[in-house]
Amino acid sequence: MTLSDTHRAIDAVWRIESPRLIAGLTRIVRDVGVAEELAQDALVAALEKWPESGVPENPGAWLMATAKHRAIDIVRRNVMLERKHADLGREMETQREMDIEAEIDDHIGDDLLRLVFIACHPVLATESRVALTLRLLGGLTTDEIARAFLAPEATVAQRIVRGKRTLSEANVPFEVPRGADFEGRLSSVLEVIYLIFNEGYSATAGDDLLRPALCEEALRLGRILGELVPNEPEVHGLIALMEIQASRLKARVGPSGEAVPLFDQDRARWDRVLVRRGLVALERAEKLGSALGPYGLQAAIAACHARARTSDETDWQQIAALYDALAQLMPSPVIELNRAVAVAMAFGPAAGLEIVDELRSEPTLQNYHLLPAVRGDFLMKLGRLEEARAEFERAASLTRNSRERNLLLERARSASEGGKNAGR
Amino acid sequence: MTMRFLVLVKASEALPDMGTYNEQLARAGVLLDQGTTACYWLIQARSKDEAIEWAKRVPFEDGEIEIHRLLEIE
């Protein structure tokens, strides 16, 4: 093995082992920042030793053993300090050390879950949650996170530093929240993971490859969470949603980098491994809960598309029903607009128009180009061509995407020409 | 970009600790698919070295391991 081979091997070991390492160390020192430093020190020690000695049989255990010694030193020093202040007995110190030794090996899974909850703690700003999660649980470097988020490295570094400081100042306990707290905290975790996923999903063709890789990173985090809390339906709902959406990553971009809408995608290019995983995860979510939550419902909608071999085979009635359920769980004008599209596909444009008409007074949609675009489409299908033309033109004036604008203007023209080339 | 690798084991005997290994991969969120009769794992990894590191951990006494990177056909 050459030196650079060893360094690359150490990188790989770090990526695999660092989350558990940091989690275990946080249990000892009760401070994520200190734990990460200790883990980094162990990594440096590996970089010094392994090129000579070779990579040990069990590299994770080696790193942990190396870091643990220093961690216990730190704890011992802190206990001494505490004892000076509080005059604690010597037995307590040794007892604590023994506890640490026993606990650390038994609770790696729990520790990892605690680390997830701490990285996504509500006391942190959202961007710090994202950066800390990718750093502590994804094993990404600050530079990698910065490139993936198109942000300067110094900015990301600051988010991480600030996040760690906030956690330490707020004395956030290293624990899995219990009782009524659990659900809210879990949904904060899911939100962070989905945010990372969407950041990758919105990457365009010219972006650094690390951006689309965020999708896989988020999937990996979701799957880890699914193993740590196997009985939470929404966790599997989110996994299912991400797996199915990720299955379309290749098909949703055309040869010149343009976005290809779902209905026009070449379904042969959907990733079957991810589709299958998504459907299995959805089934799991369905079995666990009496009713699907917001992520589960969105996954179920995505699954309807994934199951259809051609767009004609899409079960629109089912999708309309799912949007109905989703709109009741989290009412939102955008979901309502999506529901209108599904209803129109299932029951005809008149039914869709009825829903869309109600949305016209919705203040948040006033400048949203898809509202007139969708309404124009329904009007066109109903033969109300003049109204359709006006809606397409309005939609064209609202979009900032030039390709989309041209498409909408083309539809406006075809409406004014009497519905020849009526589009899709 | 994340890559996919197929880790194949050609061993003369069945692996005793398959379950534990499967679990390790699943807990790390990298397991995409696994063989039920044939001994293989489809994993996602960010580098060839990460895939090799996972392959090193396959619990077996005697046999051969192959790692194949799966290429996307465009």
Short mmCIF file of C-alpha atoms in Angstrom, two decimals:
data_model
loop_
_atom_site.label_atom_id
_atom_site.label_comp_id
_atom_site.label_asym_id
_atom_site.label_seq_id
_atom_site.Cartn_x
_atom_site.Cartn_y
_atom_site.Cartn_z
CA MET A 1 0.00 0.00 0.00
CA THR A 2 1.37 3.41 -0.89
CA LEU A 3 0.95 6.39 1.40
CA SER A 4 -1.89 7.83 -0.64
CA ASP A 5 -3.62 4.41 -0.70
CA THR A 6 -3.50 4.40 3.08
CA HIS A 7 -4.80 7.95 3.26
CA ARG A 8 -7.71 7.07 1.01
CA ALA A 9 -8.44 3.99 3.09
CA ILE A 10 -8.41 6.16 6.21
CA ASP A 11 -10.85 8.57 4.56
CA ALA A 12 -13.18 5.67 3.87
CA VAL A 13 -12.87 4.38 7.43
CA TRP A 14 -13.59 7.87 8.72
CA ARG A 15 -16.70 8.14 6.64
CA ILE A 16 -18.01 4.85 7.93
CA GLU A 17 -16.95 5.18 11.55
CA SER A 18 -17.07 8.88 12.42
CA PRO A 19 -20.79 9.17 13.28
CA ARG A 20 -20.64 6.30 15.77
CA LEU A 21 -17.32 7.53 17.07
CA ILE A 22 -18.62 11.05 17.71
CA ALA A 23 -21.85 9.68 19.19
CA GLY A 24 -19.99 7.41 21.62
CA LEU A 25 -17.61 10.19 22.62
CA THR A 26 -20.43 12.66 23.18
CA ARG A 27 -21.83 10.22 25.70
CA ILE A 28 -18.56 10.48 27.67
CA VAL A 29 -17.80 14.18 27.43
CA ARG A 30 -21.38 15.45 27.01
CA ASP A 31 -20.35 18.05 24.45
CA VAL A 32 -20.62 17.48 20.71
CA GLY A 33 -17.88 19.98 19.90
CA VAL A 34 -15.37 18.38 22.26
CA ALA A 35 -16.39 14.92 21.05
CA GLU A 36 -15.77 15.86 17.45
CA GLU A 37 -12.35 17.28 18.32
CA LEU A 38 -11.44 14.06 20.10
CA ALA A 39 -12.59 12.05 17.10
CA GLN A 40 -10.51 14.26 14.83
CA ASP A 41 -7.48 13.76 17.07
CA ALA A 42 -7.92 10.01 16.77
CA LEU A 43 -8.06 10.43 13.01
CA VAL A 44 -4.80 12.38 13.08
CA ALA A 45 -3.25 9.60 15.16
CA ALA A 46 -4.41 7.08 12.55
CA LEU A 47 -2.88 9.17 9.78
CA GLU A 48 0.43 9.04 11.63
CA LYS A 49 0.38 5.38 12.61
CA TRP A 50 -1.41 3.44 9.92
CA PRO A 51 0.87 4.17 6.96
CA GLU A 52 3.57 2.30 8.94
CA SER A 53 1.61 -0.29 10.85
CA GLY A 54 -1.05 -0.87 8.23
CA VAL A 55 -4.80 -0.38 8.73
CA PRO A 56 -5.81 -2.41 11.80
CA GLU A 57 -8.20 -5.35 11.58
CA ASN A 58 -10.97 -3.41 13.29
CA PRO A 59 -10.26 0.26 12.50
CA GLY A 60 -13.42 1.53 14.20
CA ALA A 61 -12.43 -0.06 17.50
CA TRP A 62 -8.90 1.35 17.17
CA LEU A 63 -10.19 4.88 16.66
CA MET A 64 -12.62 4.52 19.53
CA ALA A 65 -9.99 3.16 21.90
CA THR A 66 -7.60 5.96 21.02
CA ALA A 67 -10.19 8.68 21.48
CA LYS A 68 -11.71 7.13 24.58
CA HIS A 69 -8.49 7.39 26.58
CA ARG A 70 -8.34 11.10 26.01
CA ALA A 71 -12.05 11.50 26.62
CA ILE A 72 -11.78 9.80 29.99
CA ASP A 73 -8.83 12.04 30.85
CA ILE A 74 -11.00 15.03 30.16
CA VAL A 75 -13.85 13.68 32.24
CA ARG A 76 -11.46 12.87 35.08
CA ARG A 77 -10.11 16.40 35.02
CA ASN A 78 -13.62 17.82 35.04
CA VAL A 79 -14.61 15.56 37.91
CA MET A 80 -11.57 16.74 39.86
CA LEU A 81 -12.62 20.31 39.27
CA GLU A 82 -16.16 19.53 40.27
CA ARG A 83 -14.90 17.82 43.39
CA LYS A 84 -12.97 20.87 44.38
CA HIS A 85 -16.15 22.82 44.11
CA ALA A 86 -18.61 20.35 45.47
CA ASP A 87 -16.36 18.07 47.52
CA LEU A 88 -17.49 14.88 45.86
CA GLY A 89 -16.18 11.56 47.05
CA ARG A 90 -13.55 9.55 45.22
CA GLU A 91 -15.89 6.57 44.72
CA MET A 92 -18.04 8.64 42.46
CA GLU A 93 -15.19 9.28 40.11
CA THR A 94 -14.23 5.66 39.61
CA GLN A 95 -17.85 4.64 39.43
CA ARG A 96 -18.42 7.13 36.63
CA GLU A 97 -15.43 5.77 34.72
CA MET A 98 -16.69 2.22 34.99
CA ASP A 99 -20.12 3.30 33.89
CA ILE A 100 -18.63 4.92 30.85
CA GLU A 101 -16.72 1.80 29.84
CA ALA A 102 -19.78 -0.39 30.14
CA GLU A 103 -22.22 2.03 28.63
CA ILE A 104 -20.33 3.00 25.56
CA ASP A 105 -20.30 -0.44 23.99
CA ASP A 106 -23.90 -1.22 24.85
CA HIS A 107 -25.53 1.88 23.54
CA ILE A 108 -24.02 2.78 20.22
CA GLY A 109 -27.41 2.74 18.52
CA ASP A 110 -28.98 4.95 21.18
CA ASP A 111 -26.01 7.29 21.07
CA LEU A 112 -26.34 7.68 17.34
CA LEU A 113 -30.01 8.54 17.74
CA ARG A 114 -29.16 11.06 20.45
CA LEU A 115 -26.66 12.59 18.08
CA VAL A 116 -29.34 12.87 15.39
CA PHE A 117 -31.65 14.66 17.80
CA ILE A 118 -28.94 16.99 19.04
CA ALA A 119 -27.81 17.94 15.53
CA CYS A 120 -31.41 18.79 14.58
CA HIS A 121 -32.23 20.50 17.88
CA PRO A 122 -34.77 23.35 17.63
CA VAL A 123 -32.46 25.66 19.56
CA LEU A 124 -30.29 25.76 16.40
CA ALA A 125 -30.91 27.82 13.30
CA THR A 126 -32.08 25.67 10.41
CA GLU A 127 -28.86 26.13 8.44
CA SER A 128 -26.80 25.07 11.46
CA ARG A 129 -28.96 21.97 11.82
CA VAL A 130 -28.32 21.07 8.21
CA ALA A 131 -24.58 21.70 8.41
CA LEU A 132 -24.16 19.84 11.72
CA THR A 133 -26.20 16.89 10.49
CA LEU A 134 -24.11 16.50 7.35
CA ARG A 135 -20.91 16.98 9.27
CA LEU A 136 -21.57 14.81 12.32
CA LEU A 137 -23.80 12.13 10.78
CA GLY A 138 -22.83 12.24 7.12
CA GLY A 139 -19.10 12.49 7.75
CA LEU A 140 -18.82 15.32 5.20
CA THR A 141 -16.08 17.90 5.45
CA THR A 142 -16.89 21.60 5.74
CA ASP A 143 -15.55 22.09 2.23
CA GLU A 144 -17.85 19.38 0.84
CA ILE A 145 -20.90 20.87 2.58
CA ALA A 146 -19.99 24.34 1.26
CA ARG A 147 -19.67 23.09 -2.31
CA ALA A 148 -22.92 21.17 -2.10
CA PHE A 149 -24.80 24.25 -0.86
CA LEU A 150 -23.02 26.71 -3.14
CA ALA A 151 -21.92 28.61 -0.04
CA PRO A 152 -18.49 29.95 0.93
CA GLU A 153 -16.56 27.54 3.11
CA ALA A 154 -16.11 30.19 5.82
CA THR A 155 -19.89 30.61 6.05
CA VAL A 156 -20.47 26.91 6.55
CA ALA A 157 -17.61 26.68 9.04
CA GLN A 158 -19.22 29.47 11.00
CA ARG A 159 -22.60 27.75 11.00
CA ILE A 160 -20.97 24.67 12.46
CA VAL A 161 -19.00 26.58 15.09
CA ARG A 162 -22.02 28.66 16.04
CA GLY A 163 -24.19 25.55 16.20
CA LYS A 164 -21.82 23.74 18.53
CA ARG A 165 -21.52 26.82 20.73
CA THR A 166 -25.29 27.21 20.92
CA LEU A 167 -25.69 23.57 21.95
CA SER A 168 -23.06 23.90 24.62
CA GLU A 169 -24.38 27.24 25.95
CA ALA A 170 -27.94 26.01 26.02
CA ASN A 171 -26.73 22.91 27.84
CA VAL A 172 -28.75 20.74 25.50
CA PRO A 173 -28.87 17.28 27.04
CA PHE A 174 -27.56 14.31 25.06
CA GLU A 175 -30.76 12.32 25.09
CA VAL A 176 -33.64 10.99 23.05
CA PRO A 177 -36.67 13.18 23.79
CA ARG A 178 -39.51 11.42 25.54
CA GLY A 179 -43.25 11.57 25.66
CA ALA A 180 -45.04 14.46 24.05
CA ASP A 181 -41.73 16.06 23.09
CA PHE A 182 -40.70 13.17 20.89
CA GLU A 183 -43.02 13.76 17.99
CA GLY A 184 -42.15 17.42 17.53
CA ARG A 185 -38.44 16.73 17.78
CA LEU A 186 -38.69 13.86 15.32
CA SER A 187 -40.47 16.04 12.82
CA SER A 188 -37.63 18.56 13.11
CA VAL A 189 -35.23 15.74 12.19
CA LEU A 190 -37.36 14.69 9.22
CA GLU A 191 -37.55 18.30 8.07
CA VAL A 192 -33.76 18.66 8.09
CA ILE A 193 -33.31 15.43 6.12
CA TYR A 194 -35.91 16.41 3.52
CA LEU A 195 -34.37 19.85 3.24
CA ILE A 196 -31.01 18.28 2.42
CA PHE A 197 -32.72 16.05 -0.12
CA ASN A 198 -34.48 18.93 -1.83
CA GLU A 199 -31.31 20.97 -1.98
CA GLY A 200 -29.82 18.14 -4.02
CA TYR A 201 -32.99 17.61 -6.02
CA SER A 202 -33.07 21.23 -7.14
CA ALA A 203 -29.50 21.07 -8.44
CA THR A 204 -29.16 21.92 -12.10
CA ALA A 205 -26.98 20.30 -14.72
CA GLY A 206 -24.09 22.75 -14.35
CA ASP A 207 -23.79 22.46 -10.59
CA ASP A 208 -21.01 20.71 -8.76
CA LEU A 209 -21.66 16.96 -8.59
CA LEU A 210 -21.73 17.23 -4.84
CA ARG A 211 -25.12 18.91 -5.08
CA PRO A 212 -27.04 16.00 -6.58
CA ALA A 213 -25.09 13.74 -4.20
CA LEU A 214 -27.01 15.46 -1.39
CA CYS A 215 -30.02 13.37 -2.43
CA GLU A 216 -28.09 10.19 -1.73
CA GLU A 217 -26.72 11.67 1.46
CA ALA A 218 -30.25 12.47 2.64
CA LEU A 219 -31.42 9.00 1.66
CA ARG A 220 -28.61 7.48 3.63
CA LEU A 221 -29.51 9.59 6.69
CA GLY A 222 -33.17 8.65 6.29
CA ARG A 223 -32.35 4.95 6.11
CA ILE A 224 -30.11 5.22 9.18
CA LEU A 225 -32.98 6.88 11.04
CA GLY A 226 -35.34 4.15 9.82
CA GLU A 227 -33.11 1.57 11.49
CA LEU A 228 -32.81 3.61 14.71
CA VAL A 229 -36.54 4.25 15.13
CA PRO A 230 -38.07 1.37 13.16
CA ASN A 231 -41.63 1.88 14.36
CA GLU A 232 -42.29 5.45 13.29
CA PRO A 233 -44.52 5.48 10.19
CA GLU A 234 -43.54 8.98 9.08
CA VAL A 235 -39.85 8.07 9.05
CA HIS A 236 -40.61 5.30 6.55
CA GLY A 237 -42.97 7.64 4.75
CA LEU A 238 -40.15 10.11 4.24
CA ILE A 239 -37.76 7.35 3.17
CA ALA A 240 -40.33 6.14 0.64
CA LEU A 241 -40.87 9.66 -0.68
CA MET A 242 -37.15 10.26 -1.13
CA GLU A 243 -36.44 6.85 -2.68
CA ILE A 244 -39.19 7.29 -5.27
CA GLN A 245 -38.31 10.89 -6.06
CA ALA A 246 -34.64 9.95 -6.36
CA SER A 247 -35.55 7.15 -8.77
CA ARG A 248 -36.45 9.87 -11.30
CA LEU A 249 -33.24 11.87 -10.97
CA LYS A 250 -31.85 10.71 -14.32
CA ALA A 251 -35.14 10.95 -16.21
CA ARG A 252 -36.09 14.43 -15.09
CA VAL A 253 -33.32 16.21 -16.95
CA GLY A 254 -33.25 16.33 -20.76
CA PRO A 255 -30.16 16.19 -22.98
CA SER A 256 -29.61 19.96 -22.87
CA GLY A 257 -30.18 20.22 -19.15
CA GLU A 258 -33.85 21.16 -19.35
CA ALA A 259 -36.39 19.87 -16.83
CA VAL A 260 -38.58 17.06 -18.16
CA PRO A 261 -42.04 16.98 -16.53
CA LEU A 262 -43.18 13.74 -14.93
CA PHE A 263 -45.63 12.83 -17.71
CA ASP A 264 -43.02 13.18 -20.44
CA GLN A 265 -40.29 11.26 -18.67
CA ASP A 266 -38.92 8.08 -20.18
CA ARG A 267 -40.05 5.66 -17.50
CA ALA A 268 -37.45 3.11 -18.56
CA ARG A 269 -34.90 5.51 -17.09
CA TRP A 270 -36.46 5.44 -13.65
CA ASP A 271 -34.19 3.68 -11.22
CA ARG A 272 -35.89 0.38 -10.43
CA VAL A 273 -33.83 -0.39 -7.36
CA LEU A 274 -34.95 2.87 -5.75
CA VAL A 275 -38.57 2.46 -6.89
CA ARG A 276 -38.71 -0.96 -5.31
CA ARG A 277 -37.12 0.29 -2.10
CA GLY A 278 -39.58 3.17 -2.03
CA LEU A 279 -42.59 0.91 -2.41
CA VAL A 280 -41.31 -1.39 0.35
CA ALA A 281 -40.77 1.60 2.68
CA LEU A 282 -44.26 2.89 1.92
CA GLU A 283 -45.75 -0.50 2.70
CA ARG A 284 -43.91 -0.42 5.99
CA ALA A 285 -45.29 3.03 6.80
CA GLU A 286 -48.79 1.83 5.96
CA LYS A 287 -48.48 -1.21 8.20
CA LEU A 288 -47.18 0.81 11.14
CA GLY A 289 -49.77 3.53 11.32
CA SER A 290 -53.52 3.65 11.18
CA ALA A 291 -53.37 6.50 8.68
CA LEU A 292 -50.51 7.96 6.69
CA GLY A 293 -48.97 11.28 7.73
CA PRO A 294 -47.91 14.08 5.36
CA TYR A 295 -44.71 12.36 4.19
CA GLY A 296 -46.46 9.01 3.83
CA LEU A 297 -49.23 10.57 1.76
CA GLN A 298 -46.78 12.35 -0.52
CA ALA A 299 -44.95 9.05 -0.90
CA ALA A 300 -48.21 7.29 -1.72
CA ILE A 301 -48.87 9.86 -4.45
CA ALA A 302 -45.35 9.40 -5.83
CA ALA A 303 -45.93 5.63 -5.68
CA CYS A 304 -49.06 5.91 -7.85
CA HIS A 305 -46.90 7.42 -10.58
CA ALA A 306 -44.12 4.91 -9.98
CA ARG A 307 -46.51 1.97 -10.38
CA ALA A 308 -47.91 3.18 -13.71
CA ARG A 309 -45.92 1.72 -16.59
CA THR A 310 -47.09 4.52 -18.88
CA SER A 311 -48.55 7.88 -17.93
CA ASP A 312 -51.93 6.70 -19.33
CA GLU A 313 -52.05 3.99 -16.70
CA THR A 314 -51.85 6.48 -13.84
CA ASP A 315 -54.53 5.94 -11.21
CA TRP A 316 -55.76 9.52 -10.99
CA GLN A 317 -58.74 8.73 -8.79
CA GLN A 318 -56.40 7.34 -6.19
CA ILE A 319 -54.09 10.35 -6.51
CA ALA A 320 -57.04 12.73 -6.15
CA ALA A 321 -58.14 10.91 -3.00
CA LEU A 322 -54.61 11.07 -1.57
CA TYR A 323 -54.36 14.81 -2.26
CA ASP A 324 -57.70 15.19 -0.55
CA ALA A 325 -56.31 13.51 2.56
CA LEU A 326 -53.11 15.56 2.34
CA ALA A 327 -55.04 18.82 2.01
CA GLN A 328 -56.92 17.97 5.18
CA LEU A 329 -53.74 17.17 7.12
CA MET A 330 -51.84 20.24 6.01
CA PRO A 331 -54.04 22.66 4.14
CA SER A 332 -52.02 24.65 1.65
CA PRO A 333 -52.92 26.46 -1.57
CA VAL A 334 -50.18 24.66 -3.49
CA ILE A 335 -51.46 21.25 -2.40
CA GLU A 336 -54.95 22.39 -3.35
CA LEU A 337 -53.69 23.33 -6.80
CA ASN A 338 -52.12 19.89 -7.16
CA ARG A 339 -55.36 18.35 -6.03
CA ALA A 340 -57.18 20.30 -8.74
CA VAL A 341 -54.90 18.80 -11.39
CA ALA A 342 -55.48 15.27 -10.10
CA VAL A 343 -59.23 15.82 -9.87
CA ALA A 344 -59.30 17.15 -13.43
CA MET A 345 -57.41 14.10 -14.67
CA ALA A 346 -59.72 11.76 -12.76
CA PHE A 347 -63.10 13.46 -13.22
CA GLY A 348 -62.69 15.95 -16.05
CA PRO A 349 -61.58 19.60 -16.42
CA ALA A 350 -64.84 21.07 -15.10
CA ALA A 351 -64.31 19.46 -11.70
CA GLY A 352 -60.74 20.74 -11.61
CA LEU A 353 -61.79 24.24 -12.63
CA GLU A 354 -64.19 24.40 -9.72
CA ILE A 355 -61.31 23.93 -7.26
CA VAL A 356 -58.97 26.30 -9.08
CA ASP A 357 -61.59 29.06 -9.21
CA GLU A 358 -61.74 29.05 -5.44
CA LEU A 359 -58.00 29.55 -5.33
CA ARG A 360 -58.06 32.72 -7.43
CA SER A 361 -58.66 34.87 -4.38
CA GLU A 362 -55.82 33.19 -2.48
CA PRO A 363 -53.30 35.95 -1.67
CA THR A 364 -50.25 33.64 -1.57
CA LEU A 365 -50.90 32.46 -5.13
CA GLN A 366 -51.33 35.93 -6.67
CA ASN A 367 -47.96 35.81 -8.42
CA TYR A 368 -47.66 32.06 -8.77
CA HIS A 369 -47.49 31.30 -12.49
CA LEU A 370 -48.77 27.74 -12.17
CA LEU A 371 -52.22 28.89 -11.05
CA PRO A 372 -53.09 30.64 -14.35
CA ALA A 373 -51.18 27.93 -16.26
CA VAL A 374 -53.31 25.18 -14.74
CA ARG A 375 -56.50 27.21 -15.07
CA GLY A 376 -55.67 27.95 -18.70
CA ASP A 377 -55.22 24.24 -19.33
CA PHE A 378 -58.64 23.40 -17.89
CA LEU A 379 -60.33 26.23 -19.85
CA MET A 380 -58.66 25.07 -23.04
CA LYS A 381 -59.96 21.54 -22.55
CA LEU A 382 -63.41 22.97 -21.94
CA GLY A 383 -63.23 24.91 -25.21
CA ARG A 384 -63.22 28.34 -23.53
CA LEU A 385 -60.33 29.40 -25.71
CA GLU A 386 -60.34 33.17 -25.24
CA GLU A 387 -60.21 32.84 -21.45
CA ALA A 388 -57.54 30.16 -21.81
CA ARG A 389 -55.38 32.46 -23.94
CA ALA A 390 -55.58 35.23 -21.34
CA GLU A 391 -54.56 32.80 -18.58
CA PHE A 392 -51.55 31.45 -20.50
CA GLU A 393 -50.39 34.97 -21.20
CA ARG A 394 -50.75 35.90 -17.58
CA ALA A 395 -48.81 32.78 -16.56
CA ALA A 396 -46.08 33.64 -19.09
CA SER A 397 -45.73 37.11 -17.58
CA LEU A 398 -45.29 35.64 -14.10
CA THR A 399 -42.64 32.99 -14.73
CA ARG A 400 -38.97 33.83 -14.52
CA ASN A 401 -37.87 30.80 -16.49
CA SER A 402 -37.48 31.71 -20.17
CA ARG A 403 -38.01 28.19 -21.48
CA GLU A 404 -41.24 27.95 -19.52
CA ARG A 405 -42.30 31.39 -20.71
CA ASN A 406 -41.89 30.38 -24.35
CA LEU A 407 -43.90 27.24 -23.79
CA LEU A 408 -46.73 29.21 -22.18
CA LEU A 409 -46.74 31.82 -24.95
CA GLU A 410 -46.95 29.03 -27.48
CA ARG A 411 -49.98 27.64 -25.69
CA ALA A 412 -51.54 31.12 -25.66
CA ARG A 413 -51.02 31.35 -29.42
CA SER A 414 -52.56 27.96 -30.04
CA ALA A 415 -55.56 28.94 -27.90
CA SER A 416 -56.11 32.06 -29.97
CA GLU A 417 -55.78 30.00 -33.14
CA GLY A 418 -58.77 27.97 -32.07
CA GLY A 419 -57.24 25.11 -30.16
CA LYS A 420 -55.22 23.55 -32.93
CA ASN A 421 -52.04 22.07 -31.44
CA ALA A 422 -53.88 22.17 -28.16
CA GLY A 423 -50.82 20.90 -26.31
CA ARG A 424 -50.95 17.94 -24.04
CA MET B 1 -21.34 11.70 -6.79
CA THR B 2 -22.37 8.58 -5.00
CA MET B 3 -21.64 5.38 -6.81
CA ARG B 4 -23.01 1.90 -6.69
CA PHE B 5 -20.99 -1.20 -6.12
CA LEU B 6 -21.75 -4.86 -6.28
CA VAL B 7 -19.85 -6.84 -3.67
CA LEU B 8 -19.73 -10.51 -4.64
CA VAL B 9 -18.48 -13.33 -2.50
CA LYS B 10 -17.29 -16.62 -3.91
CA ALA B 11 -16.88 -18.78 -0.87
CA SER B 12 -16.85 -22.53 -0.56
CA GLU B 13 -19.03 -22.46 2.53
CA ALA B 14 -22.01 -20.43 3.62
CA LEU B 15 -21.12 -17.34 5.61
CA PRO B 16 -22.03 -17.75 9.25
CA ASP B 17 -22.45 -14.07 10.06
CA MET B 18 -24.39 -12.85 7.06
CA GLY B 19 -27.17 -11.43 9.22
CA THR B 20 -24.84 -9.29 11.28
CA TYR B 21 -23.14 -7.98 8.18
CA ASN B 22 -26.43 -7.18 6.47
CA GLU B 23 -27.44 -5.31 9.58
CA GLN B 24 -24.21 -3.29 9.63
CA LEU B 25 -24.77 -2.20 6.06
CA ALA B 26 -28.42 -1.38 6.65
CA ARG B 27 -27.64 0.61 9.80
CA ALA B 28 -25.14 2.66 7.87
CA GLY B 29 -27.81 3.39 5.27
CA VAL B 30 -25.70 2.08 2.39
CA LEU B 31 -27.39 -1.25 1.65
CA LEU B 32 -29.53 -1.12 -1.49
CA ASP B 33 -30.09 -4.79 -2.14
CA GLN B 34 -28.79 -8.11 -0.98
CA GLY B 35 -28.75 -11.60 -2.35
CA THR B 36 -30.95 -14.22 -0.78
CA THR B 37 -29.40 -17.29 -2.33
CA ALA B 38 -26.32 -15.89 -4.05
CA CYS B 39 -23.89 -13.98 -1.87
CA TYR B 40 -23.96 -10.40 -3.03
CA TRP B 41 -24.65 -6.94 -1.78
CA LEU B 42 -25.55 -3.86 -3.77
CA ILE B 43 -24.30 -0.85 -1.86
CA GLN B 44 -24.00 2.87 -2.34
CA ALA B 45 -20.66 4.46 -1.55
CA ARG B 46 -19.03 7.79 -2.22
CA SER B 47 -15.77 6.26 -3.39
CA LYS B 48 -14.17 3.03 -4.46
CA ASP B 49 -12.23 3.08 -1.20
CA GLU B 50 -15.42 3.18 0.83
CA ALA B 51 -16.72 0.18 -1.10
CA ILE B 52 -13.45 -1.67 -0.49
CA GLU B 53 -13.67 -0.83 3.20
CA TRP B 54 -17.14 -2.37 3.33
CA ALA B 55 -15.98 -5.41 1.36
CA LYS B 56 -13.16 -5.97 3.85
CA ARG B 57 -15.77 -6.41 6.54
CA VAL B 58 -17.55 -9.33 4.90
CA PRO B 59 -17.30 -12.09 7.49
CA PHE B 60 -15.81 -15.08 5.75
CA GLU B 61 -12.99 -17.48 6.26
CA ASP B 62 -12.06 -18.70 2.87
CA GLY B 63 -12.91 -17.56 -0.62
CA GLU B 64 -12.79 -14.60 -2.95
CA ILE B 65 -14.43 -11.20 -2.99
CA GLU B 66 -15.11 -9.22 -6.10
CA ILE B 67 -16.12 -5.57 -6.20
CA HIS B 68 -17.77 -4.22 -9.31
CA ARG B 69 -18.64 -0.62 -9.84
CA LEU B 70 -21.97 -0.35 -11.61
CA LEU B 71 -21.88 2.16 -14.40
CA GLU B 72 -24.89 4.10 -15.55
CA ILE B 73 -25.80 3.45 -19.14
CA GLU B 74 -26.89 6.72 -20.68
#
